Coordinates of C-alpha atoms in Angstrom, one line a residue:
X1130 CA -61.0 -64.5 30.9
X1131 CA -59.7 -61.3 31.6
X1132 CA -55.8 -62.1 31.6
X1133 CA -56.6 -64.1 28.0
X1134 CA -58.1 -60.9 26.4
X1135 CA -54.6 -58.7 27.7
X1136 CA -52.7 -61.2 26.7
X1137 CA -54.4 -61.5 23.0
X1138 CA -54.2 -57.1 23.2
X1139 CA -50.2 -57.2 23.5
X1140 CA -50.1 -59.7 20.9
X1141 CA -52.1 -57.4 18.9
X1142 CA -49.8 -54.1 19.8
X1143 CA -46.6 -56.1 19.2
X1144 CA -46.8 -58.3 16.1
X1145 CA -49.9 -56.0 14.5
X1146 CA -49.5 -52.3 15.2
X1147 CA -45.5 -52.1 15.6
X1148 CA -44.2 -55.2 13.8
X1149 CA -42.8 -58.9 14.8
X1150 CA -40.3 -59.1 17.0
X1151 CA -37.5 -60.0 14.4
X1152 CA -38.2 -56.0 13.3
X1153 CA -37.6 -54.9 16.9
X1154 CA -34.0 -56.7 17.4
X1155 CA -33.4 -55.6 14.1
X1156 CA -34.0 -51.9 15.5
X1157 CA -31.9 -52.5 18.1
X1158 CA -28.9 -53.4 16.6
X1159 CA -29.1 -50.7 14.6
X1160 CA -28.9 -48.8 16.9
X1161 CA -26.2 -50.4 18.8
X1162 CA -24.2 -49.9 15.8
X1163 CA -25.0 -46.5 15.3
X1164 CA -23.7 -45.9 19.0
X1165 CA -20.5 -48.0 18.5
X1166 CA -19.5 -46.2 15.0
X1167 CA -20.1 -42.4 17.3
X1168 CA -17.9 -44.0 19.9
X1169 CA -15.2 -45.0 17.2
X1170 CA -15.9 -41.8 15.3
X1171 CA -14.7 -39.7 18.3
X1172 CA -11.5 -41.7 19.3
X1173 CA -10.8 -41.6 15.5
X1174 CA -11.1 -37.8 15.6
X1175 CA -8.7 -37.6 18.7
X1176 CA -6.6 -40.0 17.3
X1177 CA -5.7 -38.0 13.9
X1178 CA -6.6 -35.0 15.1
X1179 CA -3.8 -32.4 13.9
X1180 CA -0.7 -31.1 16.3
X1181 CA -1.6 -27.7 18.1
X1182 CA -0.8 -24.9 15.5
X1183 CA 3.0 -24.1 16.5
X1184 CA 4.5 -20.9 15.5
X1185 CA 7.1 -22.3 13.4
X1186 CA 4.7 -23.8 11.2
X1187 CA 2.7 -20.3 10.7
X1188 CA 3.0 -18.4 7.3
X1189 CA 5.4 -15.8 8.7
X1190 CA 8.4 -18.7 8.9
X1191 CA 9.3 -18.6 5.4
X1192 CA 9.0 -14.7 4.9
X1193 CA 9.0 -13.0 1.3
X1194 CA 9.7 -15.6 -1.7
X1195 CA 12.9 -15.9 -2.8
X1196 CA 12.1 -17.6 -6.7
X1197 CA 13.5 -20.5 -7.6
X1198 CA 17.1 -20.9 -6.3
X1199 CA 18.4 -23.7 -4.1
X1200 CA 19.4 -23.7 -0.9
X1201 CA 23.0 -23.5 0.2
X1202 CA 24.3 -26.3 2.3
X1203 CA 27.9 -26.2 2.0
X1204 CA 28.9 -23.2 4.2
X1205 CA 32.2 -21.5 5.5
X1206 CA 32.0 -19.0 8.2
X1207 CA 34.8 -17.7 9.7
X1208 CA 33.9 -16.9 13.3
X1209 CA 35.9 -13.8 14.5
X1210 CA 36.1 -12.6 17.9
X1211 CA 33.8 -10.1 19.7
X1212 CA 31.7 -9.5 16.9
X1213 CA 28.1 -11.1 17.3
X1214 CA 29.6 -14.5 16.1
X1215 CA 27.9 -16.7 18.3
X1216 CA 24.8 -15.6 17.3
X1217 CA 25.0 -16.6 13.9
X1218 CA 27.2 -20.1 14.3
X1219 CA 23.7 -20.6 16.4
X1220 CA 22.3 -19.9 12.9
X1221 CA 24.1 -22.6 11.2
X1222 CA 24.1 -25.1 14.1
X1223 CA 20.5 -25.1 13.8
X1224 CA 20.4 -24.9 9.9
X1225 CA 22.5 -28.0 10.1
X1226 CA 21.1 -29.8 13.1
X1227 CA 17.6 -29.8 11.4
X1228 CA 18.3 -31.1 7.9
X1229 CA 20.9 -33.5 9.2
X1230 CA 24.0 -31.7 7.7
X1231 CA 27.5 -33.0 8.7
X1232 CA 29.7 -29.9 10.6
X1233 CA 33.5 -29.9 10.3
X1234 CA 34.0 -29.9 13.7
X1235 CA 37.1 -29.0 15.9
X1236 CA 39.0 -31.8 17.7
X1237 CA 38.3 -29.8 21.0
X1238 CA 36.5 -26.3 20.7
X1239 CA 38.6 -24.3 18.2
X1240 CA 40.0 -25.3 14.9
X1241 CA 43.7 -24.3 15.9
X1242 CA 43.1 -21.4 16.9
X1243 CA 44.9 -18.8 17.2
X1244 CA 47.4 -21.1 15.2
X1245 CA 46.7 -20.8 11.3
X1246 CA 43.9 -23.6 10.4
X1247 CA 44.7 -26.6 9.3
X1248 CA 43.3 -29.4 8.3
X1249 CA 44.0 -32.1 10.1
X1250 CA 42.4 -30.1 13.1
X1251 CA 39.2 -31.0 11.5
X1252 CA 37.4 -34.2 13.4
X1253 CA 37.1 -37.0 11.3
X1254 CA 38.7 -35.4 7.9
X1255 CA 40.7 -38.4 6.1
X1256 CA 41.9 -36.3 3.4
X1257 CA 41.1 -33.6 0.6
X1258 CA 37.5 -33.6 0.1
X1259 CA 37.6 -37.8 1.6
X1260 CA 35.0 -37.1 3.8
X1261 CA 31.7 -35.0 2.6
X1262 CA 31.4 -31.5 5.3
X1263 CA 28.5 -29.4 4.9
X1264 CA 29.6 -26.7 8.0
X1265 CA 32.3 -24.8 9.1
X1266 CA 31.8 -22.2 11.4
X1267 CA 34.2 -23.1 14.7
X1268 CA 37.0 -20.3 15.8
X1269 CA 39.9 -20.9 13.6
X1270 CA 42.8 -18.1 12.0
X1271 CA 42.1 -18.1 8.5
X1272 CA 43.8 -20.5 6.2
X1273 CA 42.1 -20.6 2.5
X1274 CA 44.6 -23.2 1.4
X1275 CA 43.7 -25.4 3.9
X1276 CA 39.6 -25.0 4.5
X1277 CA 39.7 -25.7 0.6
X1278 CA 41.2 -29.4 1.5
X1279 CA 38.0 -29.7 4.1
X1280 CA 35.3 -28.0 2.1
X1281 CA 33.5 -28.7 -1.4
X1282 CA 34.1 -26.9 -4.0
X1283 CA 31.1 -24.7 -4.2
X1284 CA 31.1 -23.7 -0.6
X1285 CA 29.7 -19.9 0.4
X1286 CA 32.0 -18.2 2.7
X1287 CA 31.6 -15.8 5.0
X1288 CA 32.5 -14.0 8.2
X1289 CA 31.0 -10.5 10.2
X1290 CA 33.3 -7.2 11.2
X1291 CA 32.9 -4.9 13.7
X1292 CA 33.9 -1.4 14.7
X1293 CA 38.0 -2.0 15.7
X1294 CA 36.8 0.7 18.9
X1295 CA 34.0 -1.1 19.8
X1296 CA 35.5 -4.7 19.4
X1297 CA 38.6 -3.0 21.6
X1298 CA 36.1 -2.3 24.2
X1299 CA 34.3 -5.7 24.3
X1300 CA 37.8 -7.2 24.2
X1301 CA 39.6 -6.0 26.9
X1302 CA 36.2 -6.4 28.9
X1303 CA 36.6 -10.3 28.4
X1304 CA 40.5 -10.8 27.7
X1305 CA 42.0 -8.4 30.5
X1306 CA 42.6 -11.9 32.2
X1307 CA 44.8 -13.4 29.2
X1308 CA 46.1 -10.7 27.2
X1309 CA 49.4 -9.6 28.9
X1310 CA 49.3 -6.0 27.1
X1311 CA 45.4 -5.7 28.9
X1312 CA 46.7 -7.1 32.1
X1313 CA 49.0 -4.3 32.6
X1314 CA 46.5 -1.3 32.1
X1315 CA 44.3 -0.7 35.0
X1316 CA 41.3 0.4 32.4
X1317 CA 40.8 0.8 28.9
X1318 CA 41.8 4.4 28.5
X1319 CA 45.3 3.6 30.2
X1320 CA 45.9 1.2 27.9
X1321 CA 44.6 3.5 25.3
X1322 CA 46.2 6.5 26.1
X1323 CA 49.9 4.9 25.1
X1324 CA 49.5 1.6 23.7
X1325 CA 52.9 0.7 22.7
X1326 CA 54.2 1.2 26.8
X1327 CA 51.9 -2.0 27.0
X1328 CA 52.1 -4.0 24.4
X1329 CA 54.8 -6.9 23.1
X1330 CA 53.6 -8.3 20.3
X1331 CA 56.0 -11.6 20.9
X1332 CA 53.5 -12.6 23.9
X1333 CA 51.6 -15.4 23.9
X1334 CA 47.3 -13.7 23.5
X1335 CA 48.7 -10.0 22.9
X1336 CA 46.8 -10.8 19.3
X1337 CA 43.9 -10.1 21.2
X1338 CA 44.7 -6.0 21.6
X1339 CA 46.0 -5.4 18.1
X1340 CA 44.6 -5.8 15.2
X1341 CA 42.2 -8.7 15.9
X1342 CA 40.0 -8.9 12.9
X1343 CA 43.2 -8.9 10.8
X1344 CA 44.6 -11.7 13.0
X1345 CA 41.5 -14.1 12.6
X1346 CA 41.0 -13.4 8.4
X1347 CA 45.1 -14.3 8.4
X1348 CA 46.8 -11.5 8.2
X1349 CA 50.1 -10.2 9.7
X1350 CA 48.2 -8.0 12.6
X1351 CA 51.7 -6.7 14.2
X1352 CA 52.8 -5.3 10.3
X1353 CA 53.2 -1.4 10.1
X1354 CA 50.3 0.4 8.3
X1355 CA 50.9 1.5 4.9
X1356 CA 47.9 1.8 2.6
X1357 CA 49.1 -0.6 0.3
X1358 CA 49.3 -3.4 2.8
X1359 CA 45.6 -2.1 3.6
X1360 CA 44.8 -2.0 0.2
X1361 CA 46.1 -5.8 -0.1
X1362 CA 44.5 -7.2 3.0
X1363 CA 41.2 -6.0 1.8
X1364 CA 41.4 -7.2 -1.8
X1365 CA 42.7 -10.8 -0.6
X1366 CA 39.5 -10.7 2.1
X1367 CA 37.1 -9.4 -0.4
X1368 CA 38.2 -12.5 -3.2
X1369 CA 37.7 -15.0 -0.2
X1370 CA 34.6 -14.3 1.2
X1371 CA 31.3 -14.0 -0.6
X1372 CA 29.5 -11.6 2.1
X1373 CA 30.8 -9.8 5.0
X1374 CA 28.4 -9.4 7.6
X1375 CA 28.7 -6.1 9.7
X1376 CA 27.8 -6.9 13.4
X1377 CA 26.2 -3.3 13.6
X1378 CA 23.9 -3.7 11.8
X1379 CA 22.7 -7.2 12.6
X1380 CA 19.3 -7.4 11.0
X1381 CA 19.8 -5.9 7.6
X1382 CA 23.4 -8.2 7.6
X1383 CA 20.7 -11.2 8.1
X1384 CA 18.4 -10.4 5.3
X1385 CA 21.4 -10.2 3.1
X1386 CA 22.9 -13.5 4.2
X1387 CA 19.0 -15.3 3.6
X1388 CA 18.8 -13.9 0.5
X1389 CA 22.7 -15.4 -0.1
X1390 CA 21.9 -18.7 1.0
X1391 CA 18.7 -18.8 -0.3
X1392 CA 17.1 -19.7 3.1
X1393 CA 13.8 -19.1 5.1
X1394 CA 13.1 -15.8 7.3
X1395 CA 12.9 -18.7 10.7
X1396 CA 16.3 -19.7 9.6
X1397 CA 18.3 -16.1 10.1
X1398 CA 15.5 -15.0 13.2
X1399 CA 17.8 -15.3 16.5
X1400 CA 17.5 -14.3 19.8
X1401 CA 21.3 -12.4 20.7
X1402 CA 23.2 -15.2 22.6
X1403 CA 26.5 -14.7 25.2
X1404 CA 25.5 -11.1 25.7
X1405 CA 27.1 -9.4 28.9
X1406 CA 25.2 -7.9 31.5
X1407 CA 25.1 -3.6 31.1
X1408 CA 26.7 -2.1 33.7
X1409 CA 25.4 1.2 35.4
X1410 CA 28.8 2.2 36.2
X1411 CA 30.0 3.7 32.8
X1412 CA 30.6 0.3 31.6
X1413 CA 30.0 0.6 27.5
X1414 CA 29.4 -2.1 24.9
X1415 CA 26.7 -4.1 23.1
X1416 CA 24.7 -7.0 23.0
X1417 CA 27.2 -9.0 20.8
X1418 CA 30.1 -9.3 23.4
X1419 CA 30.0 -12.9 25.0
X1420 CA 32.2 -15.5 26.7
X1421 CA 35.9 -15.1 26.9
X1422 CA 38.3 -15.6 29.4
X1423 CA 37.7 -19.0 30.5
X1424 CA 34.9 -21.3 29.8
X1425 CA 33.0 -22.0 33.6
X1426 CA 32.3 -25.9 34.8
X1427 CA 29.4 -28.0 33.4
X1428 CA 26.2 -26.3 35.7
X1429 CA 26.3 -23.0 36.9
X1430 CA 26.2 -22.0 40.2
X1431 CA 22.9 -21.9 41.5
X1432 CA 23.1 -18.4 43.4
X1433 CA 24.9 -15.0 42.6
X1434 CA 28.3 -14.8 41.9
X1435 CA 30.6 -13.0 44.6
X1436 CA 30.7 -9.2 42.9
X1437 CA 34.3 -7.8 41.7
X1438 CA 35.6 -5.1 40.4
X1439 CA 34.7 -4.1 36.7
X1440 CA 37.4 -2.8 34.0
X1441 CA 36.8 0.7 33.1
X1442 CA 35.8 0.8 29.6
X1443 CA 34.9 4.6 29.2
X1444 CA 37.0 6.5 27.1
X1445 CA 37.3 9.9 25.4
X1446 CA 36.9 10.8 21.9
X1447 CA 40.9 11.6 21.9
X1448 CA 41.1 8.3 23.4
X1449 CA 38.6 6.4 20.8
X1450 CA 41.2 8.2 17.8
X1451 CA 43.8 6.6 19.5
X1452 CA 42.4 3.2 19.4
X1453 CA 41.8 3.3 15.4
X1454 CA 45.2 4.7 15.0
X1455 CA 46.4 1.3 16.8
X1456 CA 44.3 -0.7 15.1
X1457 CA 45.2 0.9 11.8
X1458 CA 44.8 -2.3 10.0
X1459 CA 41.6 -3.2 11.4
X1460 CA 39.9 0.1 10.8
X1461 CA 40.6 0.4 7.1
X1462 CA 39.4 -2.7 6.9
X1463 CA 36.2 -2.0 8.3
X1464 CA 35.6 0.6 6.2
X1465 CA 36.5 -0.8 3.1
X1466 CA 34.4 -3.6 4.1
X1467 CA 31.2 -1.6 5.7
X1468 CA 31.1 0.6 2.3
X1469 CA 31.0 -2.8 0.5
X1470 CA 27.9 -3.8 2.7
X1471 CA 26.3 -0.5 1.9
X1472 CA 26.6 -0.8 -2.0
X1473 CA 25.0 -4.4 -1.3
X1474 CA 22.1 -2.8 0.3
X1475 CA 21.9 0.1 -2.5
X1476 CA 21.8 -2.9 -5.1
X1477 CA 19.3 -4.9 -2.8
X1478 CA 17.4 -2.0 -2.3
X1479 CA 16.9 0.5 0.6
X1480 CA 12.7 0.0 0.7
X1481 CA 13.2 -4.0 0.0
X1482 CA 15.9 -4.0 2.9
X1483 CA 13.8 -1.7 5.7
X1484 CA 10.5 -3.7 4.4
X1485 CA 12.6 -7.3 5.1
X1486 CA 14.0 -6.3 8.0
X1487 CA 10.7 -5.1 9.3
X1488 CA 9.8 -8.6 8.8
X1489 CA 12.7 -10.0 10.6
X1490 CA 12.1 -8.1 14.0
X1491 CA 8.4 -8.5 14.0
X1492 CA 9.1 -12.4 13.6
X1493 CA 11.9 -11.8 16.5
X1494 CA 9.6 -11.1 18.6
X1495 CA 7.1 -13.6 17.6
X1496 CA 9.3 -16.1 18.5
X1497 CA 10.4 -14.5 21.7
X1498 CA 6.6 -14.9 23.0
X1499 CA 6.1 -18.1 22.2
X1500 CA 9.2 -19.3 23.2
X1501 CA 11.0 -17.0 26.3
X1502 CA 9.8 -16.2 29.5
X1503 CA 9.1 -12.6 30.5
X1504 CA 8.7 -11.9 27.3
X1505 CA 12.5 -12.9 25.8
X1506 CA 14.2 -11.2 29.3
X1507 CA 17.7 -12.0 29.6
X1508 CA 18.3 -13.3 32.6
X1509 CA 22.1 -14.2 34.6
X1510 CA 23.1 -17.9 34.0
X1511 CA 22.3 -18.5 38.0
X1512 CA 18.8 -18.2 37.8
X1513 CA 18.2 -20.3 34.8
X1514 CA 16.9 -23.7 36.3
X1515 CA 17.6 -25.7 32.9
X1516 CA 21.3 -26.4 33.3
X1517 CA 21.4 -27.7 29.7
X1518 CA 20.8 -23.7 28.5
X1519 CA 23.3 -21.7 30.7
X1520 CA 25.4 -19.9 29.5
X1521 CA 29.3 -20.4 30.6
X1522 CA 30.7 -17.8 32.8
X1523 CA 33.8 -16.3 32.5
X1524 CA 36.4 -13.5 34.6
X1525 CA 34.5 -10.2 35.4
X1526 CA 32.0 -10.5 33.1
X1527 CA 28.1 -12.1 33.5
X1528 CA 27.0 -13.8 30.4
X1529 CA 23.2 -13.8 30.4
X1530 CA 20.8 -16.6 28.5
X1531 CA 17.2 -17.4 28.6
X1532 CA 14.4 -19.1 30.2
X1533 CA 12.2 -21.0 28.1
X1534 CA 8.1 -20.8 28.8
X1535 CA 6.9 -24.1 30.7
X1536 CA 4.1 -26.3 29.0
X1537 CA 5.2 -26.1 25.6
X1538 CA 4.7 -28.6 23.0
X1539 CA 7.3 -30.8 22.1
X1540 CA 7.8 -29.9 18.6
X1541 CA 7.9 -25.5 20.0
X1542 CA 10.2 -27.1 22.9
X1543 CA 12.3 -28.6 20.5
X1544 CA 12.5 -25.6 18.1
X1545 CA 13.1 -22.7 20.9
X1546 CA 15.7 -24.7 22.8
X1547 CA 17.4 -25.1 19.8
X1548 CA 17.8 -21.1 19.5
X1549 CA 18.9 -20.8 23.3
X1550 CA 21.4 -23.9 23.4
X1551 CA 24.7 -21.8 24.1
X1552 CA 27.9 -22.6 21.6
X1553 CA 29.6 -25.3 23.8
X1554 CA 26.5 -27.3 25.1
X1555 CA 26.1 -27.5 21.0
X1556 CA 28.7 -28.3 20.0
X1557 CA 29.1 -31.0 22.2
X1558 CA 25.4 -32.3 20.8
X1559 CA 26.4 -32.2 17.7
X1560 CA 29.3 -34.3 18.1
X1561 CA 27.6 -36.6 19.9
X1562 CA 25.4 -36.7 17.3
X1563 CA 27.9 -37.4 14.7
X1564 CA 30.6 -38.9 16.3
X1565 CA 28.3 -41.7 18.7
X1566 CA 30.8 -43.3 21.5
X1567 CA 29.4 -46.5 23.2
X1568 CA 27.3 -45.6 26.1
X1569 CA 30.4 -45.9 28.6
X1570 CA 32.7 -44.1 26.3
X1571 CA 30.3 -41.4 26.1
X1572 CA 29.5 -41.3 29.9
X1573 CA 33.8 -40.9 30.2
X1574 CA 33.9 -38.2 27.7
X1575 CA 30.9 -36.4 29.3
X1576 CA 33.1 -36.5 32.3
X1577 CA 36.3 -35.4 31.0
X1578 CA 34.5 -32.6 30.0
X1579 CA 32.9 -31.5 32.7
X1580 CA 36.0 -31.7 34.9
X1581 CA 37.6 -28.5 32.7
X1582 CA 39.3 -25.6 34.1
X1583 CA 37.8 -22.7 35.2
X1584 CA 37.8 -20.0 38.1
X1585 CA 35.6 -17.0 37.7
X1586 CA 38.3 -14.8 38.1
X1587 CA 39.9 -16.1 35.0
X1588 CA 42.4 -18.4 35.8
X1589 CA 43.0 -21.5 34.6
X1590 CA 43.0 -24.8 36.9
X1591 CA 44.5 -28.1 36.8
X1592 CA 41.5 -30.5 36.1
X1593 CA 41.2 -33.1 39.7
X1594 CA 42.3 -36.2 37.8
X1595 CA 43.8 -38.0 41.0
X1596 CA 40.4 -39.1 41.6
X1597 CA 41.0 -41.5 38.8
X1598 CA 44.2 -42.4 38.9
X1599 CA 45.2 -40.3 36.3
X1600 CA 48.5 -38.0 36.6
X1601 CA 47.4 -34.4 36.7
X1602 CA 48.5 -33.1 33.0
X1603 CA 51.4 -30.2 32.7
X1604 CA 50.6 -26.4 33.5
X1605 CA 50.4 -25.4 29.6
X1606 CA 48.5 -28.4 28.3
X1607 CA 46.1 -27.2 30.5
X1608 CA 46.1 -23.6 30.2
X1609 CA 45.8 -24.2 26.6
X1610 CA 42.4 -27.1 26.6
X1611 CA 41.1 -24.5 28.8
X1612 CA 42.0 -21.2 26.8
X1613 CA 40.5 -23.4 23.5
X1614 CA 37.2 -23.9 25.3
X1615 CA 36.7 -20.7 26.8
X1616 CA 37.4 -18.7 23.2
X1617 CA 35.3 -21.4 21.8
X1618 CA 32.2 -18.9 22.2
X1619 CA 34.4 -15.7 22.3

């Protein structure tokens, strides 16, 4: 009796005071599918959820607006020696290498050089304008005639100067090894003090301690001065070039060039590549010398190099007059070419200019936070664990590069290793890139490479093809693959 009334009571509760069962497993699926759509909800969100905020996507990347004008993409720059040039072929590398721009690159590491250009040196040019080349930015002796044949019509040139004293300096720092009139000096001032006792200008690399800025734009560097051969070199330099880029004053030389090619800030932001290790000893020069004598192995060695003895490169004022008085040529140059920079700022504007370049170093550094350990530290190439971003050594200089901060994503990764890569190791992507060998072929090339030339002293040696079966190649072949890859990133 009394299990009939409980029984009748839960019948009661169920069907009469919280409804039939049909209403309860209609309660519970609801809820399942409330449960399942949270579940879904939150792999959806991780799912689309947005990359991590990288710095090159922040505001600050494009910098102030520039209107409404296009973007250049058919470039000339004429690379000269000693002068900050790697830096900014690092510029257009990664211009290029981002928007899928062709390069007109060398069949080695230099277009000719120090031969005048020609075309045909060019990789993969078929003819006058055959082939479409957005780039142009590899060591070559200036040829107008002949970059015309290679580049479009309504290409930008452009090329960077440096002080002829300065650029003496930094060269005889990284060319003592090559340049018979340098080998012959025991330091700088020696060789400055009387020149001519050193010098033949019928030598093979003696263009390397006369006159070298007039040698790369093309010019007869062993003519006597006169001012109206200056006067001449300067108007034929000024009608073939758009901008000339001054390397001492890197930063405000950039914001002109962006505002030239019509490019964002992030484009012209670099971090100074090849730059030589300062020397406590008296040792003088800038951030902008790099790689010379001979271009070191694939890898560095893991380790410090054996020390040796440093040039002197101190000099007296009497010393530094005598320098510009042998580079005659060179230094009216400059300063033809350094007052045509100025009256470029005037018209740009001296607030605009210090506001932009404001802009430029804060975003420098920036960059160098996000992407360099130790805060953007230059470190020498044997500590740099990365092989793929050390720098080649060369002679009796250090040439130091960067480490890049660990657990970064993979677009930042991508972006900073792109502003560390040093000249040759891009290069070499970027033919890869455009000229794709068959996996074997490329494994072969990759080798041949990596067999070239190099002692740190600065000599050249004879690549260990008996491995292969291949006949070692004759002393001057040699000497010259190597010289052309070593002054690759001169």
């Amino acid at each position: 009796m009394l299990l009939r009334r409980r029984a009748r009571m839960l019948r009661w509760l169920v069907c009469g005071r919280v409804g039939p069962v049909w209403m309860w497993k209609a309660l519970l699926l609801f809820i399942a599918i409330g449960f399942a759509g949270q579940l879904l909800g939150v792999i959806f969100n991780k799912s689309v959820q947005p990359a991590a905020h990288s710095v090159f996507s922040s505001p600050g990347a494009h910098g102030p607006s520039l209107g409404s004008c296009q973007p250049h993409t058919h470039i000339m720059f004429l690379k000269t020696h000693k002068t900050a040039s790697s830096t900014v072929l690092n510029i257009l590398y990664r211009f290029g290498e981002e928007r899928h721009l062709s390069f007109a690159l060398p069949l080695g590491y230099q277009l000719g050089y120090p031969m005048s250009f020609n075309a045909h040196r060019v990789k993969g040019y078929r003819g006058p304008r055959a082939v479409e080349f957005h780039i142009m930015g590899n060591h070559m002796r200036f040829n107008k005639t002949e970059v015309a044949k290679v580049m479009p019509a309504d290409t930008f040139y452009f090329s960077i100067i440096r002080d002829p004293v300065a650029l003496a300096e930094s060269s005889f720092a990284y060319y003592k090894g090559v340049a018979p009139a340098f080998q012959k000096a025991k330091g700088l001032a020696e060789f400055a003090d009387d020149p001519k006792k050193y010098y033949d200008g019928r030598l093979h690399n003696n263009h390397y301690a006369r006159n070298l800025l007039w040698f790369d734009f093309g010019l007869n560097h062993n003519a006597n001065f006169s001012m109206a051969l200056a006067q001449r070199g300067v108007a034929v330099t000024r009608q073939a070039f758009q901008l000339i880029l001054v390397s001492e004053y890197f930063d405000q030389s950039m914001i002109l060039l962006r505002h030239a090619l019509c490019w964002p800030l992030d484009a012209v932001v670099s971090f100074s590549l090849n730059a030589r290790q300062q020397k406590p000893n008296g040792m003088s020069g800038s951030w902008v010398g790099n790689v010379a004598v001979a271009a070191a192995g694939i890898g560095a060695r893991r380790g410090p190099p054996p020390a040796k003895a440093m040039p002197s490169l101190c000099l007296t004022d009497q010393q530094r007059e005598k320098l510009r008085q042998w580079n005659a040529l060179d230094w009216h140059l400059y300063r033809a070419l350094n007052q045509s920079f100025w009256n470029q700022i005037g018209r740009f504007g001296h607030a605009r200019m210090a506001q932009e370049v404001s802009l430029l170093r804060t975003r420098r550094e920036e960059l160098a936070r996000a992407c360099l350990r130790d805060g953007g530290r230059r470190v020498e190439a044997y500590r740099i664990r990365d092989k793929n971003i050390r720098p080649f050594q060369s002679g009796l200089v250090k040439i130091l590069g960067y480490e890049l901060q660990e657990g970064l994503d993979n677009s930042t990764r991508t972006a900073c290793l792109r502003m560390v890569r040093p000249e040759i190791q891009y290069k070499d992507l970027l033919d890869a890139k455009q000229f794709p060998h068959p996996p074997a072929a490329q494994a072969q090339v990759g080798q041949q490479r990596r067999s070239r030339f190099l002692e740190a002293d600065g000599s050249f040696l004879r690549p260990d093809l008996s491995r292969t079966g291949n006949r070692l190649l004759g002393t001057q072949s040699r000497e010259r693959t190597a010289e052309d890859k070593a002054a690759s990133v001169a």
